[in-house]
Amino acid sequence: MKRFLLAAIFFAALVLIWEILFRAKIWSPVLLPSPGQVVTYLESAAADGTLAKATVITMRRLLVGYVIGLIMDFLSDS
């Protein structure tokens, strides 16, 4: 329970720091949107299916990159 509580406090602190940085307007909102904007976007993207499509595309790219890395590693060992 203590470990979970520490993890939750750490996550909450990160989100708080993120919100503070957003409100300080150090970076453009395009580069650093607020946590609320991100949640809103993720909810709408999940609802219309674009989040699932983007996740599949990203996983495919990761898999292709991993396989290319394995092949390159295999070829460099021989």
mmCIF file of N, CA and C in Angstrom:
data_model
loop_
_atom_site.group_PDB
_atom_site.id
_atom_site.type_symbol
_atom_site.label_atom_id
_atom_site.label_comp_id
_atom_site.label_asym_id
_atom_site.label_seq_id
_atom_site.Cartn_x
_atom_site.Cartn_y
_atom_site.Cartn_z
ATOM 1 N N MET A 1 0.820 -1.194 0.000
ATOM 2 C CA MET A 1 0.000 0.000 0.000
ATOM 3 C C MET A 1 0.869 1.266 0.000
ATOM 4 N N LYS A 2 1.971 1.210 0.755
ATOM 5 C CA LYS A 2 2.863 2.363 0.828
ATOM 6 C C LYS A 2 3.469 2.665 -0.536
ATOM 7 N N ARG A 3 3.835 1.614 -1.265
ATOM 8 C CA ARG A 3 4.434 1.798 -2.579
ATOM 9 C C ARG A 3 3.433 2.446 -3.542
ATOM 10 N N PHE A 4 2.184 1.987 -3.490
ATOM 11 C CA PHE A 4 1.143 2.562 -4.338
ATOM 12 C C PHE A 4 0.923 4.028 -3.995
ATOM 13 N N LEU A 5 0.879 4.342 -2.723
ATOM 14 C CA LEU A 5 0.665 5.718 -2.286
ATOM 15 C C LEU A 5 1.807 6.617 -2.748
ATOM 16 N N LEU A 6 3.033 6.145 -2.631
ATOM 17 C CA LEU A 6 4.185 6.936 -3.108
ATOM 18 C C LEU A 6 4.118 7.154 -4.616
ATOM 19 N N ALA A 7 3.732 6.114 -5.341
ATOM 20 C CA ALA A 7 3.611 6.245 -6.798
ATOM 21 C C ALA A 7 2.511 7.239 -7.164
ATOM 22 N N ALA A 8 1.395 7.190 -6.466
ATOM 23 C CA ALA A 8 0.292 8.118 -6.732
ATOM 24 C C ALA A 8 0.697 9.554 -6.416
ATOM 25 N N ILE A 9 1.400 9.755 -5.319
ATOM 26 C CA ILE A 9 1.871 11.097 -4.956
ATOM 27 C C ILE A 9 2.866 11.608 -5.996
ATOM 28 N N PHE A 10 3.763 10.745 -6.439
ATOM 29 C CA PHE A 10 4.741 11.132 -7.458
ATOM 30 C C PHE A 10 4.040 11.534 -8.753
ATOM 31 N N PHE A 11 3.060 10.730 -9.187
ATOM 32 C CA PHE A 11 2.318 11.029 -10.411
ATOM 33 C C PHE A 11 1.557 12.344 -10.274
ATOM 34 N N ALA A 12 0.923 12.558 -9.137
ATOM 35 C CA ALA A 12 0.190 13.805 -8.898
ATOM 36 C C ALA A 12 1.140 15.001 -8.918
ATOM 37 N N ALA A 13 2.321 14.836 -8.357
ATOM 38 C CA ALA A 13 3.313 15.916 -8.364
ATOM 39 C C ALA A 13 3.754 16.238 -9.790
ATOM 40 N N LEU A 14 3.942 15.212 -10.604
ATOM 41 C CA LEU A 14 4.324 15.457 -11.996
ATOM 42 C C LEU A 14 3.241 16.224 -12.743
ATOM 43 N N VAL A 15 1.989 15.838 -12.534
ATOM 44 C CA VAL A 15 0.884 16.533 -13.202
ATOM 45 C C VAL A 15 0.790 17.976 -12.703
ATOM 46 N N LEU A 16 1.010 18.192 -11.424
ATOM 47 C CA LEU A 16 0.992 19.543 -10.867
ATOM 48 C C LEU A 16 2.115 20.401 -11.466
ATOM 49 N N ILE A 17 3.301 19.847 -11.579
ATOM 50 C CA ILE A 17 4.424 20.570 -12.190
ATOM 51 C C ILE A 17 4.116 20.884 -13.647
ATOM 52 N N TRP A 18 3.522 19.906 -14.340
ATOM 53 C CA TRP A 18 3.131 20.095 -15.735
ATOM 54 C C TRP A 18 2.140 21.268 -15.846
ATOM 55 N N GLU A 19 1.131 21.296 -14.977
ATOM 56 C CA GLU A 19 0.142 22.378 -14.995
ATOM 57 C C GLU A 19 0.796 23.725 -14.695
ATOM 58 N N ILE A 20 1.699 23.748 -13.746
ATOM 59 C CA ILE A 20 2.407 25.000 -13.401
ATOM 60 C C ILE A 20 3.220 25.495 -14.593
ATOM 61 N N LEU A 21 3.926 24.592 -15.259
ATOM 62 C CA LEU A 21 4.707 24.986 -16.437
ATOM 63 C C LEU A 21 3.798 25.495 -17.552
ATOM 64 N N PHE A 22 2.634 24.860 -17.721
ATOM 65 C CA PHE A 22 1.689 25.328 -18.736
ATOM 66 C C PHE A 22 1.217 26.740 -18.422
ATOM 67 N N ARG A 23 0.843 26.975 -17.170
ATOM 68 C CA ARG A 23 0.327 28.297 -16.776
ATOM 69 C C ARG A 23 1.408 29.380 -16.799
ATOM 70 N N ALA A 24 2.674 28.987 -16.639
ATOM 71 C CA ALA A 24 3.772 29.950 -16.693
ATOM 72 C C ALA A 24 4.032 30.431 -18.120
ATOM 73 N N LYS A 25 3.447 29.734 -19.093
ATOM 74 C CA LYS A 25 3.583 30.084 -20.528
ATOM 75 C C LYS A 25 5.042 30.171 -20.963
ATOM 76 N N ILE A 26 5.834 29.218 -20.477
ATOM 77 C CA ILE A 26 7.240 29.161 -20.870
ATOM 78 C C ILE A 26 7.359 28.673 -22.308
ATOM 79 N N TRP A 27 6.533 27.691 -22.646
ATOM 80 C CA TRP A 27 6.513 27.145 -23.995
ATOM 81 C C TRP A 27 5.157 27.395 -24.628
ATOM 82 N N SER A 28 5.123 27.265 -25.939
ATOM 83 C CA SER A 28 3.871 27.395 -26.680
ATOM 84 C C SER A 28 2.903 26.289 -26.251
ATOM 85 N N PRO A 29 1.606 26.581 -26.187
ATOM 86 C CA PRO A 29 0.629 25.538 -25.860
ATOM 87 C C PRO A 29 0.629 24.383 -26.863
ATOM 88 N N VAL A 30 1.164 24.615 -28.042
ATOM 89 C CA VAL A 30 1.287 23.536 -29.020
ATOM 90 C C VAL A 30 2.334 22.529 -28.546
ATOM 91 N N LEU A 31 3.419 23.036 -27.956
ATOM 92 C CA LEU A 31 4.481 22.160 -27.456
ATOM 93 C C LEU A 31 4.158 21.592 -26.081
ATOM 94 N N LEU A 32 3.475 22.369 -25.257
ATOM 95 C CA LEU A 32 3.160 21.942 -23.895
ATOM 96 C C LEU A 32 1.705 22.275 -23.584
ATOM 97 N N PRO A 33 0.774 21.420 -24.043
ATOM 98 C CA PRO A 33 -0.636 21.656 -23.716
ATOM 99 C C PRO A 33 -0.884 21.357 -22.241
ATOM 100 N N SER A 34 -2.001 21.838 -21.734
ATOM 101 C CA SER A 34 -2.319 21.584 -20.333
ATOM 102 C C SER A 34 -2.745 20.125 -20.152
ATOM 103 N N PRO A 35 -2.618 19.594 -18.950
ATOM 104 C CA PRO A 35 -3.084 18.220 -18.703
ATOM 105 C C PRO A 35 -4.564 18.050 -19.053
ATOM 106 N N GLY A 36 -5.361 19.072 -18.786
ATOM 107 C CA GLY A 36 -6.791 19.007 -19.116
ATOM 108 C C GLY A 36 -7.035 18.894 -20.614
ATOM 109 N N GLN A 37 -6.263 19.637 -21.399
ATOM 110 C CA GLN A 37 -6.390 19.559 -22.855
ATOM 111 C C GLN A 37 -6.012 18.175 -23.360
ATOM 112 N N VAL A 38 -4.987 17.592 -22.758
ATOM 113 C CA VAL A 38 -4.551 16.253 -23.162
ATOM 114 C C VAL A 38 -5.631 15.226 -22.842
ATOM 115 N N VAL A 39 -6.219 15.324 -21.657
ATOM 116 C CA VAL A 39 -7.281 14.392 -21.273
ATOM 117 C C VAL A 39 -8.477 14.528 -22.210
ATOM 118 N N THR A 40 -8.853 15.762 -22.517
ATOM 119 C CA THR A 40 -9.971 16.002 -23.439
ATOM 120 C C THR A 40 -9.684 15.399 -24.807
ATOM 121 N N TYR A 41 -8.478 15.614 -25.303
ATOM 122 C CA TYR A 41 -8.108 15.049 -26.605
ATOM 123 C C TYR A 41 -8.141 13.518 -26.577
ATOM 124 N N LEU A 42 -7.579 12.928 -25.530
ATOM 125 C CA LEU A 42 -7.555 11.470 -25.446
ATOM 126 C C LEU A 42 -8.964 10.894 -25.369
ATOM 127 N N GLU A 43 -9.855 11.554 -24.638
ATOM 128 C CA GLU A 43 -11.242 11.095 -24.565
ATOM 129 C C GLU A 43 -11.906 11.146 -25.934
ATOM 130 N N SER A 44 -11.741 12.245 -26.655
ATOM 131 C CA SER A 44 -12.373 12.357 -27.971
ATOM 132 C C SER A 44 -11.738 11.413 -28.980
ATOM 133 N N ALA A 45 -10.425 11.235 -28.902
ATOM 134 C CA ALA A 45 -9.741 10.318 -29.821
ATOM 135 C C ALA A 45 -10.138 8.871 -29.538
ATOM 136 N N ALA A 46 -10.352 8.535 -28.280
ATOM 137 C CA ALA A 46 -10.809 7.181 -27.941
ATOM 138 C C ALA A 46 -12.239 6.971 -28.424
ATOM 139 N N ALA A 47 -13.056 7.993 -28.312
ATOM 140 C CA ALA A 47 -14.463 7.876 -28.707
ATOM 141 C C ALA A 47 -14.626 7.723 -30.216
ATOM 142 N N ASP A 48 -13.829 8.437 -31.007
ATOM 143 C CA ASP A 48 -14.002 8.355 -32.459
ATOM 144 C C ASP A 48 -13.099 7.318 -33.128
ATOM 145 N N GLY A 49 -12.262 6.635 -32.356
ATOM 146 C CA GLY A 49 -11.467 5.541 -32.899
ATOM 147 C C GLY A 49 -10.085 5.923 -33.386
ATOM 148 N N THR A 50 -9.766 7.209 -33.412
ATOM 149 C CA THR A 50 -8.450 7.600 -33.916
ATOM 150 C C THR A 50 -7.329 7.182 -32.963
ATOM 151 N N LEU A 51 -7.619 7.094 -31.682
ATOM 152 C CA LEU A 51 -6.590 6.670 -30.723
ATOM 153 C C LEU A 51 -6.193 5.218 -30.981
ATOM 154 N N ALA A 52 -7.169 4.366 -31.217
ATOM 155 C CA ALA A 52 -6.869 2.958 -31.499
ATOM 156 C C ALA A 52 -6.070 2.819 -32.795
ATOM 157 N N LYS A 53 -6.471 3.562 -33.831
ATOM 158 C CA LYS A 53 -5.750 3.500 -35.108
ATOM 159 C C LYS A 53 -4.309 3.978 -34.944
ATOM 160 N N ALA A 54 -4.127 5.090 -34.237
ATOM 161 C CA ALA A 54 -2.781 5.626 -34.030
ATOM 162 C C ALA A 54 -1.936 4.668 -33.200
ATOM 163 N N THR A 55 -2.558 4.003 -32.226
ATOM 164 C CA THR A 55 -1.831 3.041 -31.399
ATOM 165 C C THR A 55 -1.362 1.860 -32.235
ATOM 166 N N VAL A 56 -2.223 1.367 -33.106
ATOM 167 C CA VAL A 56 -1.851 0.246 -33.981
ATOM 168 C C VAL A 56 -0.703 0.651 -34.904
ATOM 169 N N ILE A 57 -0.781 1.838 -35.476
ATOM 170 C CA ILE A 57 0.285 2.311 -36.368
ATOM 171 C C ILE A 57 1.603 2.439 -35.601
ATOM 172 N N THR A 58 1.551 2.992 -34.407
ATOM 173 C CA THR A 58 2.759 3.153 -33.602
ATOM 174 C C THR A 58 3.355 1.802 -33.224
ATOM 175 N N MET A 59 2.522 0.860 -32.811
ATOM 176 C CA MET A 59 3.017 -0.473 -32.445
ATOM 177 C C MET A 59 3.641 -1.172 -33.657
ATOM 178 N N ARG A 60 3.028 -1.002 -34.820
ATOM 179 C CA ARG A 60 3.591 -1.599 -36.041
ATOM 180 C C ARG A 60 4.962 -1.005 -36.338
ATOM 181 N N ARG A 61 5.096 0.308 -36.203
ATOM 182 C CA ARG A 61 6.390 0.955 -36.457
ATOM 183 C C ARG A 61 7.438 0.497 -35.450
ATOM 184 N N LEU A 62 7.037 0.364 -34.185
ATOM 185 C CA LEU A 62 7.971 -0.134 -33.171
ATOM 186 C C LEU A 62 8.423 -1.553 -33.492
ATOM 187 N N LEU A 63 7.486 -2.392 -33.903
ATOM 188 C CA LEU A 63 7.811 -3.773 -34.245
ATOM 189 C C LEU A 63 8.749 -3.835 -35.447
ATOM 190 N N VAL A 64 8.477 -3.041 -36.462
ATOM 191 C CA VAL A 64 9.344 -3.028 -37.645
ATOM 192 C C VAL A 64 10.746 -2.561 -37.255
ATOM 193 N N GLY A 65 10.838 -1.515 -36.450
ATOM 194 C CA GLY A 65 12.142 -1.030 -36.008
ATOM 195 C C GLY A 65 12.880 -2.061 -35.179
ATOM 196 N N TYR A 66 12.145 -2.761 -34.321
ATOM 197 C CA TYR A 66 12.757 -3.799 -33.490
ATOM 198 C C TYR A 66 13.284 -4.939 -34.353
ATOM 199 N N VAL A 67 12.493 -5.357 -35.337
ATOM 200 C CA VAL A 67 12.929 -6.440 -36.225
ATOM 201 C C VAL A 67 14.143 -6.001 -37.033
ATOM 202 N N ILE A 68 14.150 -4.785 -37.528
ATOM 203 C CA ILE A 68 15.317 -4.282 -38.263
ATOM 204 C C ILE A 68 16.540 -4.283 -37.355
ATOM 205 N N GLY A 69 16.371 -3.862 -36.096
ATOM 206 C CA GLY A 69 17.475 -3.886 -35.147
ATOM 207 C C GLY A 69 17.983 -5.293 -34.885
ATOM 208 N N LEU A 70 17.058 -6.245 -34.765
ATOM 209 C CA LEU A 70 17.472 -7.643 -34.568
ATOM 210 C C LEU A 70 18.251 -8.165 -35.763
ATOM 211 N N ILE A 71 17.771 -7.835 -36.959
ATOM 212 C CA ILE A 71 18.460 -8.286 -38.171
ATOM 213 C C ILE A 71 19.844 -7.667 -38.261
ATOM 214 N N MET A 72 19.937 -6.377 -37.974
ATOM 215 C CA MET A 72 21.239 -5.699 -38.018
ATOM 216 C C MET A 72 22.182 -6.289 -36.977
ATOM 217 N N ASP A 73 21.684 -6.593 -35.807
ATOM 218 C CA ASP A 73 22.504 -7.194 -34.756
ATOM 219 C C ASP A 73 22.959 -8.597 -35.177
ATOM 220 N N PHE A 74 22.051 -9.353 -35.772
ATOM 221 C CA PHE A 74 22.389 -10.691 -36.224
ATOM 222 C C PHE A 74 23.459 -10.642 -37.322
ATOM 223 N N LEU A 75 23.311 -9.696 -38.254
ATOM 224 C CA LEU A 75 24.256 -9.584 -39.362
ATOM 225 C C LEU A 75 25.628 -9.092 -38.883
ATOM 226 N N SER A 76 25.647 -8.251 -37.863
ATOM 227 C CA SER A 76 26.916 -7.730 -37.375
ATOM 228 C C SER A 76 27.693 -8.779 -36.567
ATOM 229 N N ASP A 77 26.976 -9.778 -36.017
ATOM 230 C CA ASP A 77 27.635 -10.846 -35.245
ATOM 231 C C ASP A 77 28.242 -11.900 -36.160
ATOM 232 N N SER A 78 27.760 -11.996 -37.400
ATOM 233 C CA SER A 78 28.284 -13.063 -38.262
ATOM 234 C C SER A 78 29.506 -12.665 -39.026
#
